[in-house]
Coordinates of C-alpha atoms and ligand atoms in Angstrom, one line a residue:
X1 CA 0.0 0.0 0.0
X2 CA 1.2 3.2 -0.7
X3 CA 1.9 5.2 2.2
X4 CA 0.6 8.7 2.3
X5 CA 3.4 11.2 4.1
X6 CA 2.2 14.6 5.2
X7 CA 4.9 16.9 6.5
X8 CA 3.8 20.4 8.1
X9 CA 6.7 23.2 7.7
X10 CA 9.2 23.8 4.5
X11 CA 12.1 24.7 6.9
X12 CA 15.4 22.6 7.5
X13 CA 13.6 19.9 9.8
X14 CA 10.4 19.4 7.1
X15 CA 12.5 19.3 3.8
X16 CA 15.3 17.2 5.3
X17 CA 12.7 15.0 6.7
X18 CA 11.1 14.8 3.4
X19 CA 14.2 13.8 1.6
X20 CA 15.1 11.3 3.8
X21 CA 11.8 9.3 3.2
X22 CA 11.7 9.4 -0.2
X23 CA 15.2 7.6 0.1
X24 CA 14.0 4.9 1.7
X25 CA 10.2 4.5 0.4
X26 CA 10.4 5.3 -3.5
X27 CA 6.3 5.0 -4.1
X28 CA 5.2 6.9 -1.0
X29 CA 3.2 10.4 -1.8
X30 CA 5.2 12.7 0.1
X31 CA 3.7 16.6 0.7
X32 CA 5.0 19.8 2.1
X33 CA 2.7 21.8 3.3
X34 CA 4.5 25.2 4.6
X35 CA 2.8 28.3 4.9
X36 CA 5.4 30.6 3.6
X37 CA 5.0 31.3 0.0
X38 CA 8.6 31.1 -0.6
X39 CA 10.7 27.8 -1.5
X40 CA 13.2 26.6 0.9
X41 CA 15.9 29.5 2.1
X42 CA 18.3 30.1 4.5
X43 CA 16.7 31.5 7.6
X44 CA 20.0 32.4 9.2
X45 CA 20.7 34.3 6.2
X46 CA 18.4 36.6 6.9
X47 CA 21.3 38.5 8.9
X48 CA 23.3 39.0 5.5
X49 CA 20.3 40.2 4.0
X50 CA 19.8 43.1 6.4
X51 CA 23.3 44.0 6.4
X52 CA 22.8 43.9 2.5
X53 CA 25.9 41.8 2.6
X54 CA 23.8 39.2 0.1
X55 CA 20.9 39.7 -2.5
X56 CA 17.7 37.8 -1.6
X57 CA 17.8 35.2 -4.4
X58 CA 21.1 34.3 -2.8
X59 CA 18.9 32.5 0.5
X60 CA 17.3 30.0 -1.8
X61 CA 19.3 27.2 -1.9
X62 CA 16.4 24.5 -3.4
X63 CA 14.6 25.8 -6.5
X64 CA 11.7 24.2 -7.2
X65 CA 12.9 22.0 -9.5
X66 CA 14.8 19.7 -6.7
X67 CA 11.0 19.3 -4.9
X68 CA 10.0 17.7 -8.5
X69 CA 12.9 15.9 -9.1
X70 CA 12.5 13.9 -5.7
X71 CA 8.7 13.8 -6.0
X72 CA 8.0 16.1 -3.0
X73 CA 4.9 17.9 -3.3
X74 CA 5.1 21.4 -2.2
X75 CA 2.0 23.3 -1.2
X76 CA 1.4 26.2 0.1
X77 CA -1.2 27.3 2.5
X78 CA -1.3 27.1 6.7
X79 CA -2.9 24.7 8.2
X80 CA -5.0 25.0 10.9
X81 CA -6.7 22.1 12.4
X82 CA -5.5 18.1 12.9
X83 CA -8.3 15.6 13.0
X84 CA -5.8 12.7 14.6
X85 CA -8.6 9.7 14.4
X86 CA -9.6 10.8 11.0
X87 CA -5.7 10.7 10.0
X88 CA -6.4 14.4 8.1
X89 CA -5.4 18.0 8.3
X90 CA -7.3 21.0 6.7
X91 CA -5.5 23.9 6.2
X92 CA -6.8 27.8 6.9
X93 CA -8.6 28.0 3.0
X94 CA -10.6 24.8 3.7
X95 CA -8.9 22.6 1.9
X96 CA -7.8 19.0 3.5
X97 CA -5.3 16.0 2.7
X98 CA -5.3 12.7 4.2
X99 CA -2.0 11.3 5.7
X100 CA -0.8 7.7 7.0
X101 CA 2.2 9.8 9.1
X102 CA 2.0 13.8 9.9
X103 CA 5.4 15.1 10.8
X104 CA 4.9 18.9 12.4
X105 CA 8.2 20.6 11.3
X106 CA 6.7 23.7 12.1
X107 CA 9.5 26.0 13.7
X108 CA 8.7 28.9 16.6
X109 CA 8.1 31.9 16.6
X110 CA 9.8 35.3 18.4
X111 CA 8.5 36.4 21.7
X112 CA 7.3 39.9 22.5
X113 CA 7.3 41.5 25.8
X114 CA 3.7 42.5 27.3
X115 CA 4.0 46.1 27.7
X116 CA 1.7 48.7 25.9
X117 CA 2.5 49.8 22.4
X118 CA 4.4 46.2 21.7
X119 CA 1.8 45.9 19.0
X120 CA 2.6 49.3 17.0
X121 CA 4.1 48.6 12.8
X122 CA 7.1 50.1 14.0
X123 CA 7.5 47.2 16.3
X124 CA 9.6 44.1 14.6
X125 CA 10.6 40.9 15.3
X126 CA 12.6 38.3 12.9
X127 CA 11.0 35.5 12.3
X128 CA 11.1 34.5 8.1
X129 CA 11.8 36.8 4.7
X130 CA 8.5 38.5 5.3
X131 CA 10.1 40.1 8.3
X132 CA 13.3 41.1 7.1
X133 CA 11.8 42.3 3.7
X134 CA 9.7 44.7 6.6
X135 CA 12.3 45.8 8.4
X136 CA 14.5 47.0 5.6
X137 CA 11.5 48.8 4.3
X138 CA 10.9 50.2 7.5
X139 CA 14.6 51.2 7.7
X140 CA 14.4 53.4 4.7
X141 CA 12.3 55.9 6.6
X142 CA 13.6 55.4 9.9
X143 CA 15.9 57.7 11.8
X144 CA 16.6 56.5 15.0
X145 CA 16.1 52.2 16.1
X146 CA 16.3 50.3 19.1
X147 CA 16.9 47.0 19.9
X148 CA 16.1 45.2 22.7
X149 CA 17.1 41.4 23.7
X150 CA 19.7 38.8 23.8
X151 CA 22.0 36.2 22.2
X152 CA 22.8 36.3 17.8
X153 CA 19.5 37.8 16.5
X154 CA 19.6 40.9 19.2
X155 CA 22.8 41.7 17.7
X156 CA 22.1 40.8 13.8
X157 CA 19.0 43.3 14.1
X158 CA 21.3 46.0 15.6
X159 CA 24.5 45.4 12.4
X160 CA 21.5 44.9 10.0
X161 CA 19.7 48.4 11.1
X162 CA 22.9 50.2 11.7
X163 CA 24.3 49.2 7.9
X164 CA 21.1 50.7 6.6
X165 CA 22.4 53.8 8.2
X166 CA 19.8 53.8 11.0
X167 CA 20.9 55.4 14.4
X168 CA 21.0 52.3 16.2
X169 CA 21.0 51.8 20.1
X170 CA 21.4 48.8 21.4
X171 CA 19.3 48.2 25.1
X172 CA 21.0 45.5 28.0
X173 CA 19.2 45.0 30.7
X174 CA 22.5 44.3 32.8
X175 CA 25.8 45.0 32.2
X176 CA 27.1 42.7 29.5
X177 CA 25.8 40.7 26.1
X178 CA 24.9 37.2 26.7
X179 CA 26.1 36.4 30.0
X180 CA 24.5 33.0 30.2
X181 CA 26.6 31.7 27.4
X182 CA 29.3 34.1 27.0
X183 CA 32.0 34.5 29.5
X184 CA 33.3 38.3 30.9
X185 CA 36.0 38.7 28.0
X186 CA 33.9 37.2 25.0
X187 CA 31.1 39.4 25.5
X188 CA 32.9 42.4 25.7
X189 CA 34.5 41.9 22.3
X190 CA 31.5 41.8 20.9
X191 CA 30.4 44.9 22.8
X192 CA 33.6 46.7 21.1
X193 CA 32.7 45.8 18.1
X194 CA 29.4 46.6 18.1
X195 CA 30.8 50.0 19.5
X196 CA 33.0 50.2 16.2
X197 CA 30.1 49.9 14.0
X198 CA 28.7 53.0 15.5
X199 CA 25.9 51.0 17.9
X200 CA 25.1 53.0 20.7
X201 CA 25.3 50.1 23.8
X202 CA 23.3 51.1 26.4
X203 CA 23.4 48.9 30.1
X204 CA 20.8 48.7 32.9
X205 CA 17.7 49.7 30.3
X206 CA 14.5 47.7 30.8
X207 CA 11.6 48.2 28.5
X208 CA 8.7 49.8 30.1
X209 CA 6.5 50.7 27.4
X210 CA 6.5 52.0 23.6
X211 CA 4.9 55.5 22.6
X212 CA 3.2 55.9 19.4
X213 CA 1.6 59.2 18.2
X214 CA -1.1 58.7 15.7
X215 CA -0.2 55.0 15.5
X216 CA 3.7 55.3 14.8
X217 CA 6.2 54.4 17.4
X218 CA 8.0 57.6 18.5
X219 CA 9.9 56.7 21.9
X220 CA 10.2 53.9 24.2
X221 CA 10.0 54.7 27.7
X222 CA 12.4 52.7 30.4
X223 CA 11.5 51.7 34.2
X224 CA 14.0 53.9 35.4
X225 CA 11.4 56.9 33.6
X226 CA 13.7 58.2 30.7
X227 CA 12.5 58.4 27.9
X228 CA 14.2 57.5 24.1
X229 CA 13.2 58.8 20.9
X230 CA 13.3 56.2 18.2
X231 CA 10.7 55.4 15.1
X232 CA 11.4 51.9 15.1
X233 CA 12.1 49.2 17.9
X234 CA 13.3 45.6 17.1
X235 CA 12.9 42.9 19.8
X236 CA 14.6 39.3 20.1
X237 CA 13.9 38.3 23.7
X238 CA 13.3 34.8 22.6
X239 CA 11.6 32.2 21.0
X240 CA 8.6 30.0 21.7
X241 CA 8.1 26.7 19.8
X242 CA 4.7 26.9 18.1
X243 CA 2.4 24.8 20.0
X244 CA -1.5 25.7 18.7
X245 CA -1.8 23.0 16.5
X246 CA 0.0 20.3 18.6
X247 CA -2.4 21.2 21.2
X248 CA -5.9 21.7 19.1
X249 CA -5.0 18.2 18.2
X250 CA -4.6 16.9 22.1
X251 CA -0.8 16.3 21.8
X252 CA 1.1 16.4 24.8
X253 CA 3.0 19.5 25.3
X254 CA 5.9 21.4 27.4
X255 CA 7.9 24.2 26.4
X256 CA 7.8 22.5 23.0
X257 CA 5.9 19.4 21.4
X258 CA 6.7 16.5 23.1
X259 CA 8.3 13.5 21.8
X260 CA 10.0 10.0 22.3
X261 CA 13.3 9.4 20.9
X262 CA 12.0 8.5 17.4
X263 CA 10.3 11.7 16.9
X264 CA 6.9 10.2 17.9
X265 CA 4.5 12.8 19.9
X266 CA 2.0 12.0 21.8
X267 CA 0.1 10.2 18.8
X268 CA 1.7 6.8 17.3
X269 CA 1.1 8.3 13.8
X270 CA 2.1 12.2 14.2
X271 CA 6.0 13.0 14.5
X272 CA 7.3 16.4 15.5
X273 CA 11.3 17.5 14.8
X274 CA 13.6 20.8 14.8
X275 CA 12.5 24.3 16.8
X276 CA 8.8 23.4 17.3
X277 CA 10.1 19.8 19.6
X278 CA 10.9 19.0 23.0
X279 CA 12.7 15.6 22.1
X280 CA 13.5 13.1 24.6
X281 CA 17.7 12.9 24.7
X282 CA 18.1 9.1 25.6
X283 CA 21.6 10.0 27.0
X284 CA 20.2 12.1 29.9
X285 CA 16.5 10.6 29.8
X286 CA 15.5 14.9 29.7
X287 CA 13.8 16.3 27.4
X288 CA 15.7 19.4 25.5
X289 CA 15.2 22.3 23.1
X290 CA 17.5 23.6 20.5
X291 CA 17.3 26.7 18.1
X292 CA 19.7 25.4 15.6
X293 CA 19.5 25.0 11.8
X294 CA 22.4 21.9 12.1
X295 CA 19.8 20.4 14.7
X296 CA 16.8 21.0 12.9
X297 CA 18.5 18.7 9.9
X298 CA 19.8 16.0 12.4
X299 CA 15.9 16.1 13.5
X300 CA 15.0 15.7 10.5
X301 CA 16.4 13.3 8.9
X302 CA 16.4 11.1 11.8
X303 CA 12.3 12.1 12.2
X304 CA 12.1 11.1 8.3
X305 CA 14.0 7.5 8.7
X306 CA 11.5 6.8 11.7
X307 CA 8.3 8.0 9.7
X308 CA 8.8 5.4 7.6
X309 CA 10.2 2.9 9.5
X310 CA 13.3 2.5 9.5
X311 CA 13.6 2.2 13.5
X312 CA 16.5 5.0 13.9
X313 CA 16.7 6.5 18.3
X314 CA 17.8 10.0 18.2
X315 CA 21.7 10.0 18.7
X316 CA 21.8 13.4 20.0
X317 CA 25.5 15.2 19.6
X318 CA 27.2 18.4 21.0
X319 CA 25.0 21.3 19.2
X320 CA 27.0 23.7 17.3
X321 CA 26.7 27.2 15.9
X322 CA 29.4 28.5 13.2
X323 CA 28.0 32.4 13.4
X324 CA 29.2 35.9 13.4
X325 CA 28.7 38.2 16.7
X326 CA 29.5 41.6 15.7
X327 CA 31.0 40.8 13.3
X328 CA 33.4 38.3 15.2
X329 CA 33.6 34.5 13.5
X330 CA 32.4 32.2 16.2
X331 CA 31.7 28.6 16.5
X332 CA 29.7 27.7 19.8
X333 CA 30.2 24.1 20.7
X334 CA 28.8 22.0 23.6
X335 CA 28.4 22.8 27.1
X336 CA 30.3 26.4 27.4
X337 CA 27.9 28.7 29.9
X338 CA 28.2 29.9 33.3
X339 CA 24.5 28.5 34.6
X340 CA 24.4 32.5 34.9
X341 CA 20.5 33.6 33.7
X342 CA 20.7 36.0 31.3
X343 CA 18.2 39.1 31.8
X344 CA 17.9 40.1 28.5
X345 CA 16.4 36.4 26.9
X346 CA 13.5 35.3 28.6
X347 CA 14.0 31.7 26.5
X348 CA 16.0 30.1 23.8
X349 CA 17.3 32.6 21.4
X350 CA 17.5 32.0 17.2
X351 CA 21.0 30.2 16.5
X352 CA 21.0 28.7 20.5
X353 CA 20.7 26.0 22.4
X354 CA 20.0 24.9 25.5
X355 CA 22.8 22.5 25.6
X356 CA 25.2 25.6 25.8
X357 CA 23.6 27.0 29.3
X358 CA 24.8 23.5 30.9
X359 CA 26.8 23.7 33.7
X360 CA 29.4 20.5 33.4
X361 CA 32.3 20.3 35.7
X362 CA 35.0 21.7 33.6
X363 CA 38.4 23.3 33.3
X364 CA 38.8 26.8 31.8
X365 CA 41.7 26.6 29.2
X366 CA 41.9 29.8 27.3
X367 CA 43.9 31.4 24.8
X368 CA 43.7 35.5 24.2
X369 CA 45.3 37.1 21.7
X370 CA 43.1 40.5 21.4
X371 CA 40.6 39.8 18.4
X372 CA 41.4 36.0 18.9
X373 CA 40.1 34.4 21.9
X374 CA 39.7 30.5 22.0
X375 CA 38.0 28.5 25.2
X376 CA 38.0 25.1 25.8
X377 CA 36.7 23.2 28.1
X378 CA 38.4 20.3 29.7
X379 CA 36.3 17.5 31.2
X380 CA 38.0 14.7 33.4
X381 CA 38.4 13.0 29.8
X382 CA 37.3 14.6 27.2
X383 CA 36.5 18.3 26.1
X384 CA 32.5 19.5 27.2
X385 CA 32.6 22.5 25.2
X386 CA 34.3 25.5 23.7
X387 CA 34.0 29.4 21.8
X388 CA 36.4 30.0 19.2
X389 CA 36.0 33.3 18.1
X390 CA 38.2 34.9 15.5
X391 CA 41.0 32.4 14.4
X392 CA 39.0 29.5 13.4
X393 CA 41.8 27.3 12.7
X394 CA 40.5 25.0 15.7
X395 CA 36.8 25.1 14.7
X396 CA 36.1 22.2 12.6
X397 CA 39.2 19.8 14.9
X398 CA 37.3 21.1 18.3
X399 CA 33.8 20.0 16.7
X400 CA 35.3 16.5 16.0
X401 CA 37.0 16.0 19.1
X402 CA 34.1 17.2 21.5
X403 CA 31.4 15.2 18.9
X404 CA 33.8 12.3 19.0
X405 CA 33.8 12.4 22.5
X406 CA 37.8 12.1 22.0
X407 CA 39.9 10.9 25.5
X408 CA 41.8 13.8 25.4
X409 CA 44.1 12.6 28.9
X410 CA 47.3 12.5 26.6
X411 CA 47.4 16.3 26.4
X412 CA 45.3 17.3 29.3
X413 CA 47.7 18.4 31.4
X414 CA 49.8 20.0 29.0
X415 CA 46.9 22.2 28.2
X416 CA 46.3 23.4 31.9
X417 CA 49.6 24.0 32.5
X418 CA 50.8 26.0 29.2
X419 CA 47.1 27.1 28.1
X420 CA 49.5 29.9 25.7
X421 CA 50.1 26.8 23.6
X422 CA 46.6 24.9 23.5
X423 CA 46.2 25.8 19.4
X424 CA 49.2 23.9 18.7
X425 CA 48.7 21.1 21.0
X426 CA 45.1 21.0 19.9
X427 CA 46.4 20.9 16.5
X428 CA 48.5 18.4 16.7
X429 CA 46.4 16.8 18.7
X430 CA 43.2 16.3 16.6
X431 CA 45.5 15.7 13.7
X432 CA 46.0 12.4 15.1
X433 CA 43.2 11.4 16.5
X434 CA 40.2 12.6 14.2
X435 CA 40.0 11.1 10.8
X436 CA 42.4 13.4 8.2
X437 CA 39.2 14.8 6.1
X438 CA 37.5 16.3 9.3
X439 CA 40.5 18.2 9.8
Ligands
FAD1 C1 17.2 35.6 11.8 C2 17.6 34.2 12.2 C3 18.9 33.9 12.4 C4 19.3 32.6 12.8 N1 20.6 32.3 13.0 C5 21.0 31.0 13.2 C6 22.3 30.7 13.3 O1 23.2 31.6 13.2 N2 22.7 29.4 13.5 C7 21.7 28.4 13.6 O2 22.1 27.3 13.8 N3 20.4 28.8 13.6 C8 20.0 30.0 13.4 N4 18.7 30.3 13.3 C9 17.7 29.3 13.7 C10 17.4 28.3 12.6 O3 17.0 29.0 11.4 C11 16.3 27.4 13.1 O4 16.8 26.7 14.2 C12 15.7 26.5 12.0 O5 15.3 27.2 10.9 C13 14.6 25.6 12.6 O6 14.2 24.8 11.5 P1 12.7 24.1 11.6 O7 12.6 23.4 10.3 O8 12.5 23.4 12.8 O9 11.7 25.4 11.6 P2 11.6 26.6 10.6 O10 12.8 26.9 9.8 O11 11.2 27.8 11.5 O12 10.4 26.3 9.6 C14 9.1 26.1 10.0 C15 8.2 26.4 8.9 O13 6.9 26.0 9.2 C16 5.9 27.0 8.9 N5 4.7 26.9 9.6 C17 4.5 27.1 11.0 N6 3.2 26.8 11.3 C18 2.6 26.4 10.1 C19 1.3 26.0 9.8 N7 0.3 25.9 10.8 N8 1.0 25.6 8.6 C20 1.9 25.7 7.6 N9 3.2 26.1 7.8 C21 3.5 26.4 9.1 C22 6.7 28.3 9.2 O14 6.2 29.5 8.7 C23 8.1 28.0 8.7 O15 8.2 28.3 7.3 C24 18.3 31.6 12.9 C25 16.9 31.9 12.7 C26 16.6 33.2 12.3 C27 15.1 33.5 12.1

């Protein structure tokens, strides 16, 4: 019998999902339903796009085309309602389509502070193209932005307005950027550079309330009573998975969509993977939440191999983030955070994951050398984590050794005790323990 494969979202965690069935079951009919009307693109590029570093047509990475040639069916439309005993969604235009196995690859969405005015056009958050194509048109008239929020897409709305030649402040609520993942040193290099690119960094500002006059945003006020006069106000205090139709459908729910370690919710025949999930990590029986685009396709291609059977437990690995901060190269691996809570997110940020805010019993190793600043650290056997920032000579080894779960006892000490020479040791190092292509 043909099976009949629905997937909901045409992000990383639906399309990967997608092409992973049709590797293994050739005749099933296999549809996308995404509400975007946009093919697949590169969400984190959205960043390049505001700094007009990159054209739009360079985010979409699978024309059309590649949906036909694999026999995906790509429709467009959202869909509203899941009728789980019936085995059917129907989307918001009426229509309906039958499935076998629903996967909901359906992302989340930005958070906005309850205060008064939060609602106002000049308000804007960045979710998907639509939002980015606003902003920039938003940018053309506006004189003055600020940003308020945490962790990579605070600061890629604060480089994105301030390269459209907006006056752009940038709001903390304490006194440094990303303090729950980002230790004393790291986060003031991105505050410097932030600072070179003509941001205005502003610490100890809470959000009160925004002020409009006839319906455009003029000032935000602060709970200290000032006042600032801006025409435009971005926010990135965090993201929530996007639960609605997980829980119209009775689903069990957390912070995201629940699942088992195959991807299975609630429902034996309906599957959830990437942002909108709260998957069940077998190697600390918890359940966890990641923003990342290299997660999302690790999702879903393991969520795609168990829709259609092909009995595959989620193997989850170190999350990583290759990024720029302010315009700093940075690859975020493993556990690197101080357990510190960080004011200015009040959940997961875009490009994040929860994995980095885990306090492991680990050895600080670091290596400064002004714009280059390397972290590691040291486990009783093996490296937890580490932020490379600048000089990524020691990205891709460091991914490989703390993925690999490498014994790294032959060099340990060596590495406490001269951390001024942990690149070359590292180097060395990884050089013969990881296979040669990964380095
Ligand atoms: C500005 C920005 C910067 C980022 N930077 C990074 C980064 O540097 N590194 C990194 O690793 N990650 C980054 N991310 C995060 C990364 O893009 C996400 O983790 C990833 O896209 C999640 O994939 P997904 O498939 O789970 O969901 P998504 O990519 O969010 O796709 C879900 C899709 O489902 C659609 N949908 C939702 N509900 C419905 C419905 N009811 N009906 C139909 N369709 C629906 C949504 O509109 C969306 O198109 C960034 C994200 C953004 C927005």
């Amino acid at each position: 019998m043909t099976r009949r494969y629905v997937i909901v979202g045409n992000g990383p965690a639906g399309v990967t999902a997608a092409e992973t069935i049709r590797r293994h079951d050739a005749a099933g009919e296999i549809t996308i339903v995404g509400d975007e009307n946009v093919p697949f693109y590169s969400r984190p590029g959205l960043a390049y796009l505001l700094t007009g570093t990159i054209p739009e047509k360079q985010l979409f990475s699978r024309p059309d085309s590649d949906y036909a040639r694999q026999r995906l069916q790509r429709k467009v439309g959202k869909v509203q309602a899941i009728d789980p005993r019936g085995h059917q969604i129907t989307l918001a235009d009426g229509r309906s389509l039958a499935y076998d196995r629903l996967l909901l690859a359906i992302g989340a969405r930005a958070l906005r502070p309850e205060i008064p005015g939060i609602d106002l056009e000049g308000v804007v958050t960045l979710d998907n193209l639509e939002d980015a194509r606003r902003i920039l048109r938003l940018a053309r008239r506006a004189k003055r932005a600020c940003v308020v929020g945490g962790g990579i897409t605070a600061v890629e709305l604060a480089e994105g307005l301030a390269a459209q030649r907006v006056e752009t402040h940038y709001l903390m609520r304490k006194d440094r950027y990303w303090g729950g993942v980002l230790d004393p040193q790291e986060s003031t290099l991105v505050e410097t550079r932030l600072a070179d690119e003509r941001i205005r960094v502003h610490r100890g500002v809470d959000l009160a309330a925004v002020v409009e006059r006839r319906g455009r945003v003029v000032a935000i006020d602060t709970r200290s009573g000032a006042r600032l006069p801006c025409d435009l106000l971005a926010v990135a205090i965090g993201t929530q998975p996007r639960l609605d139709l997980a829980r119209q459908a009775g689903l069990a729910t957390g912070r995201g969509i629940w699942t088992d370690d195959t991807f299975r919710t609630s429902d034996a025949d309906i599957y959830a993977a990437g942002d909108a999930a709260e998957v069940l990590d077998p190697g600390t029986g918890e359940r966890v939440l990641d923003s990342l685009w290299s997660v999302a396709i690790e999702q879903g291609k393991a969520a795609g191999e168990n829709l259609c059977g092909v009995d595959q437990p989620y193997r989850r690995e170190a999350p990583f983030n290759v990024t720029r901060i302010g315009g700093v190269t940075t690859t975020l691996i493993g556990a690197v955070g101080s357990g510190a809570r960080d004011e200015d997110l009040v959940t997961l940020s875009r490009g994040d994951s929860q994995a980095w805010r885990e306090r492991l019993d680990a050895f600080a190793v670091v290596s400064d050398a002004g714009a280059n600043r390397l972290r590691v650290l040291l486990g009783a056997d093996r490296i937890v984590g580490a932020v490379v920032m600048g000089d990524q000579t020691l990205s891709r080894p460091l991914q490989h050794l703390i993925r690999g779960r490498i014994d790294i006892r032959p060099v340990r000490d060596h590495l406490i005790q001269r951390p001024s020479e942990v690149i070359q040791v590292l180097k060395g190092f990884a050089q013969r323990t990881v296979p040669l292509a990964a380095v």
